[in-house]
Amino acid sequence: MTATARARISWLTLFWVAALPVHLAHAQAALNSGDAIVEKRETKAWLSRIQEAASKRSYQGTVVVSSGGAVASSRITHYCEGRDQFERIDSLDGQTRHVVRHNEQVHTVWPQRRIAMVEQRDQLSSFPGLLQAGGDRVPDFYELRSAGQERVAGREANVLTLRPKDAHRYGYRLWADKATGLLLRTEVLGDRGNVLESAAFSDVVIGVHPSIDTLLQPIRKLDGFRVLQPAAVATRLENEGWSLSPKVPGFQMVSCVKRPADGPLRAQSSPGGGQEPQLVQAVYSDGITYVTVFIEPYSVERHPRAMNTAIGATQTLMHRQADAWVTLMGDVPAPTLRLFAEALERRK
């Protein structure tokens, strides 16, 4: 559940972790400075260039992620061949994991556990892209400012700041490659300019031509692996007995699916038949960030108590509602997530 909800990852180089006090002061100054305001009609053009570079450019690099005091790194290779997109992400810390994508088909492989999962995923927002949930609304809720140029991973980058026009969302600071538009670094900023989550390429090469066989190597030989193919069926909240009309301006539903509640990586339940409980997952976006709502049957063993947590920019709210257990997650301020929780209603 957590991996799906957090389709969009955030980044930070080790250098910036070490220099965090100076960096926080820099971010605060950026929010208060007289950076040049980008005209509304130009905002979508800037952000669309970033998204186009992420989907149509070939690149390879090391990404370092910082969130909630934890730092992790991955190696990412993205290759375009005509209309086909290939991507491979290899974790460099902790348990070995390979994520291999060919267009909408995604394989996640855990070699040590001898498990592979195959899914069909719509592309939402994932580094280093933006606007995959519709960017036309972005200028209504964010103000884009140009903040000059800096170097990231040895490349010249245009620095942009997305300032929210209300308190329902966070601000963002973006470093887009000057030559190609590829997003090299991004930060999520709190209301005081503090960095909540941050990320960057520590090294990157744009215009690579990797071997397709090398990209797909982790999924070529899965003999002896347990291959899981969780079924996700498109649905509507109303069809599942729920309704949610967000009280937060700008957020619209971008997907709603139903799938097994236990998840494919949990231990198999003891045999005995019966229909497997289903989990409903609805995703809302304002064009930049996301809120995901999970609804599953309540179980006293699995859901002992309500919980409200924050890790980096991601807020999580869990509670019982009627005969269901509801989990809300999103890179939004806590009051925004509570507005979503208050808007969710059980239909008679």
CSV table of C-alpha atoms in Angstrom, one decimal:
chain,number,residue,atom,x,y,z
A,1,MET,CA,0.0,0.0,0.0
A,2,THR,CA,2.7,2.4,1.0
A,3,ALA,CA,4.7,1.9,-2.2
A,4,THR,CA,1.6,2.5,-4.4
A,5,ALA,CA,0.5,5.6,-2.6
A,6,ARG,CA,4.0,7.0,-2.7
A,7,ALA,CA,4.3,6.7,-6.5
A,8,ARG,CA,6.0,10.2,-6.5
A,9,ILE,CA,9.6,10.0,-4.7
A,10,SER,CA,11.6,12.9,-3.5
A,11,TRP,CA,15.3,13.5,-3.4
A,12,LEU,CA,18.5,15.0,-1.9
A,13,THR,CA,22.2,14.7,-2.4
A,14,LEU,CA,24.4,13.7,0.5
A,15,PHE,CA,26.1,17.1,0.2
A,16,TRP,CA,22.9,18.9,0.9
A,17,VAL,CA,22.1,16.6,3.9
A,18,ALA,CA,25.4,17.6,5.4
A,19,ALA,CA,24.8,21.3,4.6
A,20,LEU,CA,21.1,21.3,5.8
A,21,PRO,CA,21.2,24.4,8.1
A,22,VAL,CA,22.6,26.5,5.4
A,23,HIS,CA,20.2,25.0,2.9
A,24,LEU,CA,17.2,25.8,5.1
A,25,ALA,CA,18.2,29.4,5.3
A,26,HIS,CA,18.6,29.5,1.5
A,27,ALA,CA,15.1,28.0,1.0
A,28,GLN,CA,13.6,30.6,3.4
A,29,ALA,CA,15.3,33.4,1.6
A,30,ALA,CA,14.0,32.1,-1.7
A,31,LEU,CA,10.4,32.2,-0.5
A,32,ASN,CA,10.8,35.8,0.6
A,33,SER,CA,12.9,37.1,-2.2
A,34,GLY,CA,11.9,39.1,-5.2
A,35,ASP,CA,12.2,36.2,-7.6
A,36,ALA,CA,10.7,37.0,-11.0
A,37,ILE,CA,7.0,35.9,-11.3
A,38,VAL,CA,6.3,33.8,-14.3
A,39,GLU,CA,3.2,34.7,-16.2
A,40,LYS,CA,0.3,32.3,-15.8
A,41,ARG,CA,0.3,31.4,-19.5
A,42,GLU,CA,4.0,30.5,-19.3
A,43,THR,CA,3.7,28.3,-16.2
A,44,LYS,CA,2.3,25.3,-17.9
A,45,ALA,CA,4.9,25.6,-20.7
A,46,TRP,CA,7.7,25.5,-18.1
A,47,LEU,CA,6.2,22.5,-16.3
A,48,SER,CA,5.3,20.7,-19.5
A,49,ARG,CA,8.9,21.0,-20.7
A,50,ILE,CA,9.9,19.2,-17.5
A,51,GLN,CA,7.4,16.5,-18.0
A,52,GLU,CA,8.2,16.0,-21.7
A,53,ALA,CA,11.9,15.6,-20.9
A,54,ALA,CA,11.1,13.0,-18.3
A,55,SER,CA,9.0,10.9,-20.7
A,56,LYS,CA,10.8,11.5,-24.0
A,57,ARG,CA,14.5,11.8,-23.1
A,58,SER,CA,16.9,8.9,-22.4
A,59,TYR,CA,18.9,9.3,-19.2
A,60,GLN,CA,20.8,7.4,-16.5
A,61,GLY,CA,21.9,8.5,-13.1
A,62,THR,CA,22.1,8.0,-9.3
A,63,VAL,CA,19.3,9.5,-7.3
A,64,VAL,CA,19.6,10.2,-3.6
A,65,VAL,CA,16.4,10.5,-1.6
A,66,SER,CA,15.9,12.2,1.8
A,67,SER,CA,12.7,12.1,3.8
A,68,GLY,CA,12.0,12.2,7.5
A,69,GLY,CA,15.7,11.9,8.4
A,70,ALA,CA,16.2,8.8,6.2
A,71,VAL,CA,18.4,8.8,3.1
A,72,ALA,CA,18.3,6.2,0.3
A,73,SER,CA,19.7,6.0,-3.1
A,74,SER,CA,18.8,4.3,-6.4
A,75,ARG,CA,20.2,3.9,-9.8
A,76,ILE,CA,17.7,4.8,-12.6
A,77,THR,CA,17.9,4.2,-16.3
A,78,HIS,CA,15.3,5.5,-18.7
A,79,TYR,CA,15.3,4.8,-22.4
A,80,CYS,CA,12.9,5.8,-25.2
A,81,GLU,CA,12.7,3.9,-28.5
A,82,GLY,CA,9.9,5.3,-30.6
A,83,ARG,CA,6.7,5.2,-28.6
A,84,ASP,CA,8.2,2.6,-26.2
A,85,GLN,CA,9.5,3.6,-22.8
A,86,PHE,CA,11.8,1.3,-20.8
A,87,GLU,CA,12.9,2.1,-17.3
A,88,ARG,CA,14.9,0.3,-14.6
A,89,ILE,CA,15.3,1.4,-11.0
A,90,ASP,CA,17.8,-0.5,-8.8
A,91,SER,CA,17.9,0.1,-5.1
A,92,LEU,CA,21.4,0.7,-3.8
A,93,ASP,CA,20.6,0.5,-0.1
A,94,GLY,CA,19.0,-2.2,2.0
A,95,GLN,CA,17.3,-5.2,0.4
A,96,THR,CA,18.0,-5.6,-3.3
A,97,ARG,CA,15.0,-4.6,-5.4
A,98,HIS,CA,14.7,-4.1,-9.2
A,99,VAL,CA,11.8,-2.2,-10.7
A,100,VAL,CA,11.5,-2.7,-14.5
A,101,ARG,CA,8.9,-0.9,-16.6
A,102,HIS,CA,8.0,-1.3,-20.2
A,103,ASN,CA,5.3,1.3,-20.9
A,104,GLU,CA,2.5,0.5,-18.4
A,105,GLN,CA,3.7,-3.0,-17.4
A,106,VAL,CA,5.8,-2.9,-14.3
A,107,HIS,CA,7.8,-5.8,-12.8
A,108,THR,CA,9.1,-5.5,-9.2
A,109,VAL,CA,11.7,-8.2,-8.4
A,110,TRP,CA,13.1,-9.1,-4.9
A,111,PRO,CA,15.9,-11.6,-5.8
A,112,GLN,CA,16.6,-12.6,-2.2
A,113,ARG,CA,13.0,-13.4,-1.5
A,114,ARG,CA,12.6,-15.0,-4.9
A,115,ILE,CA,9.4,-13.0,-5.5
A,116,ALA,CA,8.4,-11.0,-8.6
A,117,MET,CA,5.3,-8.9,-8.9
A,118,VAL,CA,3.8,-7.9,-12.3
A,119,GLU,CA,1.3,-5.0,-12.4
A,120,GLN,CA,-0.3,-2.7,-15.0
A,121,ARG,CA,0.1,0.8,-13.7
A,122,ASP,CA,-1.1,4.1,-15.1
A,123,GLN,CA,1.7,6.6,-14.9
A,124,LEU,CA,1.0,9.1,-12.2
A,125,SER,CA,3.7,11.5,-11.0
A,126,SER,CA,7.1,9.9,-10.7
A,127,PHE,CA,10.5,11.5,-10.6
A,128,PRO,CA,11.6,13.3,-12.6
A,129,GLY,CA,8.3,14.3,-14.1
A,130,LEU,CA,5.3,16.5,-13.3
A,131,LEU,CA,1.8,17.2,-14.6
A,132,GLN,CA,0.9,13.6,-15.2
A,133,ALA,CA,-2.5,14.2,-13.6
A,134,GLY,CA,-3.4,17.3,-15.6
A,135,GLY,CA,-1.5,20.5,-15.4
A,136,ASP,CA,-4.1,22.9,-16.6
A,137,ARG,CA,-5.2,23.6,-13.0
A,138,VAL,CA,-1.7,24.3,-11.6
A,139,PRO,CA,-1.6,28.1,-12.3
A,140,ASP,CA,-4.8,28.5,-10.4
A,141,PHE,CA,-3.3,27.1,-7.2
A,142,TYR,CA,0.4,27.7,-7.5
A,143,GLU,CA,2.5,30.7,-8.5
A,144,LEU,CA,5.7,30.0,-10.5
A,145,ARG,CA,8.7,32.1,-9.9
A,146,SER,CA,12.1,32.0,-11.7
A,147,ALA,CA,15.0,32.1,-9.3
A,148,GLY,CA,18.0,32.2,-11.6
A,149,GLN,CA,20.4,29.3,-12.4
A,150,GLU,CA,22.5,26.9,-10.4
A,151,ARG,CA,24.5,23.7,-11.0
A,152,VAL,CA,23.3,20.3,-10.2
A,153,ALA,CA,25.3,17.1,-10.9
A,154,GLY,CA,27.6,19.1,-13.0
A,155,ARG,CA,24.9,20.6,-15.2
A,156,GLU,CA,23.5,24.1,-15.5
A,157,ALA,CA,19.9,24.2,-14.2
A,158,ASN,CA,17.1,26.7,-14.2
A,159,VAL,CA,15.8,27.2,-10.6
A,160,LEU,CA,12.0,27.5,-10.2
A,161,THR,CA,9.8,28.0,-7.2
A,162,LEU,CA,6.2,26.9,-7.0
A,163,ARG,CA,4.5,28.9,-4.3
A,164,PRO,CA,1.0,27.7,-3.2
A,165,LYS,CA,-1.7,30.3,-3.3
A,166,ASP,CA,-3.5,28.8,-0.2
A,167,ALA,CA,-2.6,26.8,2.9
A,168,HIS,CA,-3.9,23.5,1.4
A,169,ARG,CA,-0.7,22.5,-0.3
A,170,TYR,CA,3.1,22.7,0.0
A,171,GLY,CA,5.6,24.7,-2.0
A,172,TYR,CA,8.2,23.3,-4.3
A,173,ARG,CA,11.6,24.3,-5.5
A,174,LEU,CA,12.7,22.7,-8.8
A,175,TRP,CA,16.0,22.5,-10.7
A,176,ALA,CA,15.4,21.8,-14.4
A,177,ASP,CA,18.3,21.1,-16.7
A,178,LYS,CA,18.9,24.2,-18.8
A,179,ALA,CA,19.6,22.3,-22.0
A,180,THR,CA,16.8,19.6,-21.9
A,181,GLY,CA,14.3,20.5,-19.2
A,182,LEU,CA,15.0,17.3,-17.3
A,183,LEU,CA,14.2,17.7,-13.6
A,184,LEU,CA,17.5,17.3,-11.8
A,185,ARG,CA,16.5,18.1,-8.3
A,186,THR,CA,13.3,18.9,-6.3
A,187,GLU,CA,12.4,20.0,-2.8
A,188,VAL,CA,9.1,20.1,-0.9
A,189,LEU,CA,8.9,23.2,1.2
A,190,GLY,CA,6.8,23.8,4.4
A,191,ASP,CA,5.1,27.0,5.2
A,192,ARG,CA,8.2,28.5,6.8
A,193,GLY,CA,10.4,27.5,3.8
A,194,ASN,CA,11.8,24.4,5.7
A,195,VAL,CA,12.7,21.5,3.5
A,196,LEU,CA,10.3,18.6,4.2
A,197,GLU,CA,11.5,16.2,1.5
A,198,SER,CA,14.2,16.7,-1.1
A,199,ALA,CA,15.9,14.8,-3.9
A,200,ALA,CA,18.5,15.1,-6.6
A,201,PHE,CA,20.6,13.3,-9.2
A,202,SER,CA,24.1,13.0,-7.7
A,203,ASP,CA,25.3,12.1,-11.2
A,204,VAL,CA,23.4,12.0,-14.5
A,205,VAL,CA,24.0,11.4,-18.2
A,206,ILE,CA,21.4,12.6,-20.6
A,207,GLY,CA,21.1,11.0,-24.1
A,208,VAL,CA,22.3,7.5,-23.2
A,209,HIS,CA,21.6,4.4,-25.4
A,210,PRO,CA,21.6,1.4,-23.1
A,211,SER,CA,21.1,-2.2,-24.1
A,212,ILE,CA,17.5,-3.2,-23.9
A,213,ASP,CA,18.7,-6.7,-22.8
A,214,THR,CA,20.6,-5.1,-19.9
A,215,LEU,CA,17.5,-3.1,-18.9
A,216,LEU,CA,15.3,-6.1,-18.9
A,217,GLN,CA,17.9,-8.5,-17.4
A,218,PRO,CA,16.2,-8.8,-13.9
A,219,ILE,CA,13.0,-10.1,-15.5
A,220,ARG,CA,14.5,-12.4,-18.1
A,221,LYS,CA,14.9,-15.4,-15.8
A,222,LEU,CA,12.3,-15.8,-13.1
A,223,ASP,CA,12.5,-19.6,-12.9
A,224,GLY,CA,11.9,-20.6,-9.3
A,225,PHE,CA,10.4,-17.2,-8.4
A,226,ARG,CA,6.9,-16.8,-7.0
A,227,VAL,CA,5.3,-14.5,-9.6
A,228,LEU,CA,2.4,-12.5,-8.3
A,229,GLN,CA,-0.1,-10.7,-10.6
A,230,PRO,CA,-2.5,-8.8,-8.3
A,231,ALA,CA,-5.7,-7.9,-10.1
A,232,ALA,CA,-6.9,-4.3,-10.0
A,233,VAL,CA,-10.3,-3.5,-11.4
A,234,ALA,CA,-11.4,0.0,-12.3
A,235,THR,CA,-14.4,1.1,-10.2
A,236,ARG,CA,-16.1,4.2,-8.7
A,237,LEU,CA,-16.5,5.1,-5.0
A,238,GLU,CA,-20.2,5.3,-5.5
A,239,ASN,CA,-20.3,1.7,-6.8
A,240,GLU,CA,-18.5,0.6,-3.6
A,241,GLY,CA,-20.9,2.4,-1.3
A,242,TRP,CA,-18.9,5.6,-0.7
A,243,SER,CA,-18.8,9.2,-1.8
A,244,LEU,CA,-16.1,11.8,-1.5
A,245,SER,CA,-16.4,15.4,-2.7
A,246,PRO,CA,-13.1,17.1,-1.7
A,247,LYS,CA,-13.5,20.3,0.3
A,248,VAL,CA,-10.0,21.3,-1.0
A,249,PRO,CA,-10.1,23.4,-4.2
A,250,GLY,CA,-8.3,22.0,-7.1
A,251,PHE,CA,-8.2,18.3,-6.2
A,252,GLN,CA,-9.9,15.9,-8.6
A,253,MET,CA,-10.1,12.1,-8.8
A,254,VAL,CA,-7.6,10.7,-11.3
A,255,SER,CA,-8.1,7.0,-10.6
A,256,CYS,CA,-10.2,4.5,-8.6
A,257,VAL,CA,-9.5,0.8,-8.5
A,258,LYS,CA,-10.4,-2.3,-6.4
A,259,ARG,CA,-8.0,-5.0,-5.5
A,260,PRO,CA,-7.4,-7.7,-2.9
A,261,ALA,CA,-7.1,-6.1,0.6
A,262,ASP,CA,-4.4,-8.4,1.9
A,263,GLY,CA,-1.9,-7.4,-0.8
A,264,PRO,CA,0.2,-9.8,-2.9
A,265,LEU,CA,3.2,-9.8,-0.5
A,266,ARG,CA,1.4,-10.9,2.6
A,267,ALA,CA,1.5,-14.5,3.7
A,268,GLN,CA,-1.3,-16.6,2.2
A,269,SER,CA,-4.2,-17.1,4.5
A,270,SER,CA,-5.0,-20.7,5.6
A,271,PRO,CA,-7.2,-22.5,3.1
A,272,GLY,CA,-10.9,-22.5,3.8
A,273,GLY,CA,-12.5,-20.7,1.0
A,274,GLY,CA,-14.6,-17.6,1.2
A,275,GLN,CA,-14.4,-14.4,-0.8
A,276,GLU,CA,-11.2,-12.4,-0.4
A,277,PRO,CA,-11.8,-9.0,1.2
A,278,GLN,CA,-11.3,-6.1,-1.3
A,279,LEU,CA,-9.5,-2.8,-0.9
A,280,VAL,CA,-10.7,0.3,-2.8
A,281,GLN,CA,-8.0,2.9,-3.7
A,282,ALA,CA,-8.9,6.3,-4.9
A,283,VAL,CA,-6.3,8.9,-6.0
A,284,TYR,CA,-6.9,12.7,-6.1
A,285,SER,CA,-4.5,15.3,-7.6
A,286,ASP,CA,-4.3,19.0,-8.1
A,287,GLY,CA,-1.8,18.5,-10.9
A,288,ILE,CA,1.3,18.6,-8.8
A,289,THR,CA,0.6,16.5,-5.6
A,290,TYR,CA,-1.6,13.6,-4.6
A,291,VAL,CA,-3.9,12.3,-1.9
A,292,THR,CA,-4.7,8.6,-1.9
A,293,VAL,CA,-7.6,7.1,0.0
A,294,PHE,CA,-7.7,3.4,0.9
A,295,ILE,CA,-10.9,1.7,2.1
A,296,GLU,CA,-10.9,-1.9,3.3
A,297,PRO,CA,-13.0,-4.0,5.6
A,298,TYR,CA,-12.3,-3.3,9.3
A,299,SER,CA,-10.6,-6.1,11.3
A,300,VAL,CA,-9.9,-5.8,15.0
A,301,GLU,CA,-6.7,-7.9,14.6
A,302,ARG,CA,-5.3,-5.9,11.8
A,303,HIS,CA,-6.5,-2.4,12.8
A,304,PRO,CA,-6.0,-2.0,16.5
A,305,ARG,CA,-6.1,1.8,16.8
A,306,ALA,CA,-6.5,5.0,14.9
A,307,MET,CA,-3.2,6.7,13.9
A,308,ASN,CA,-1.9,10.0,12.5
A,309,THR,CA,1.7,10.2,11.4
A,310,ALA,CA,4.0,12.4,9.3
A,311,ILE,CA,7.3,11.3,7.6
A,312,GLY,CA,8.8,14.1,5.6
A,313,ALA,CA,6.1,15.7,3.6
A,314,THR,CA,3.8,12.7,3.7
A,315,GLN,CA,1.0,12.7,6.1
A,316,THR,CA,-0.9,9.5,7.0
A,317,LEU,CA,-4.3,9.3,8.7
A,318,MET,CA,-5.9,5.9,9.7
A,319,HIS,CA,-9.2,5.4,11.4
A,320,ARG,CA,-12.3,3.2,11.6
A,321,GLN,CA,-15.4,4.5,9.8
A,322,ALA,CA,-18.6,2.4,9.9
A,323,ASP,CA,-17.6,-1.1,9.0
A,324,ALA,CA,-14.4,-0.1,7.2
A,325,TRP,CA,-10.8,0.9,7.9
A,326,VAL,CA,-9.8,4.1,6.1
A,327,THR,CA,-6.3,5.1,5.4
A,328,LEU,CA,-5.5,8.5,3.8
A,329,MET,CA,-2.0,9.4,2.6
A,330,GLY,CA,-0.7,12.5,0.8
A,331,ASP,CA,2.1,15.0,0.4
A,332,VAL,CA,-0.1,17.7,1.8
A,333,PRO,CA,-0.4,19.6,5.2
A,334,ALA,CA,-2.2,17.7,7.9
A,335,PRO,CA,-5.3,19.9,7.9
A,336,THR,CA,-5.7,19.2,4.2
A,337,LEU,CA,-5.7,15.5,4.8
A,338,ARG,CA,-8.3,15.9,7.6
A,339,LEU,CA,-10.6,17.8,5.1
A,340,PHE,CA,-10.5,14.7,2.9
A,341,ALA,CA,-11.3,12.4,5.8
A,342,GLU,CA,-14.3,14.6,6.8
A,343,ALA,CA,-15.6,14.6,3.2
A,344,LEU,CA,-15.6,10.7,2.9
A,345,GLU,CA,-19.1,9.4,3.6
A,346,ARG,CA,-20.7,6.0,3.7
A,347,ARG,CA,-23.7,5.8,1.4
A,348,LYS,CA,-26.8,4.1,2.5
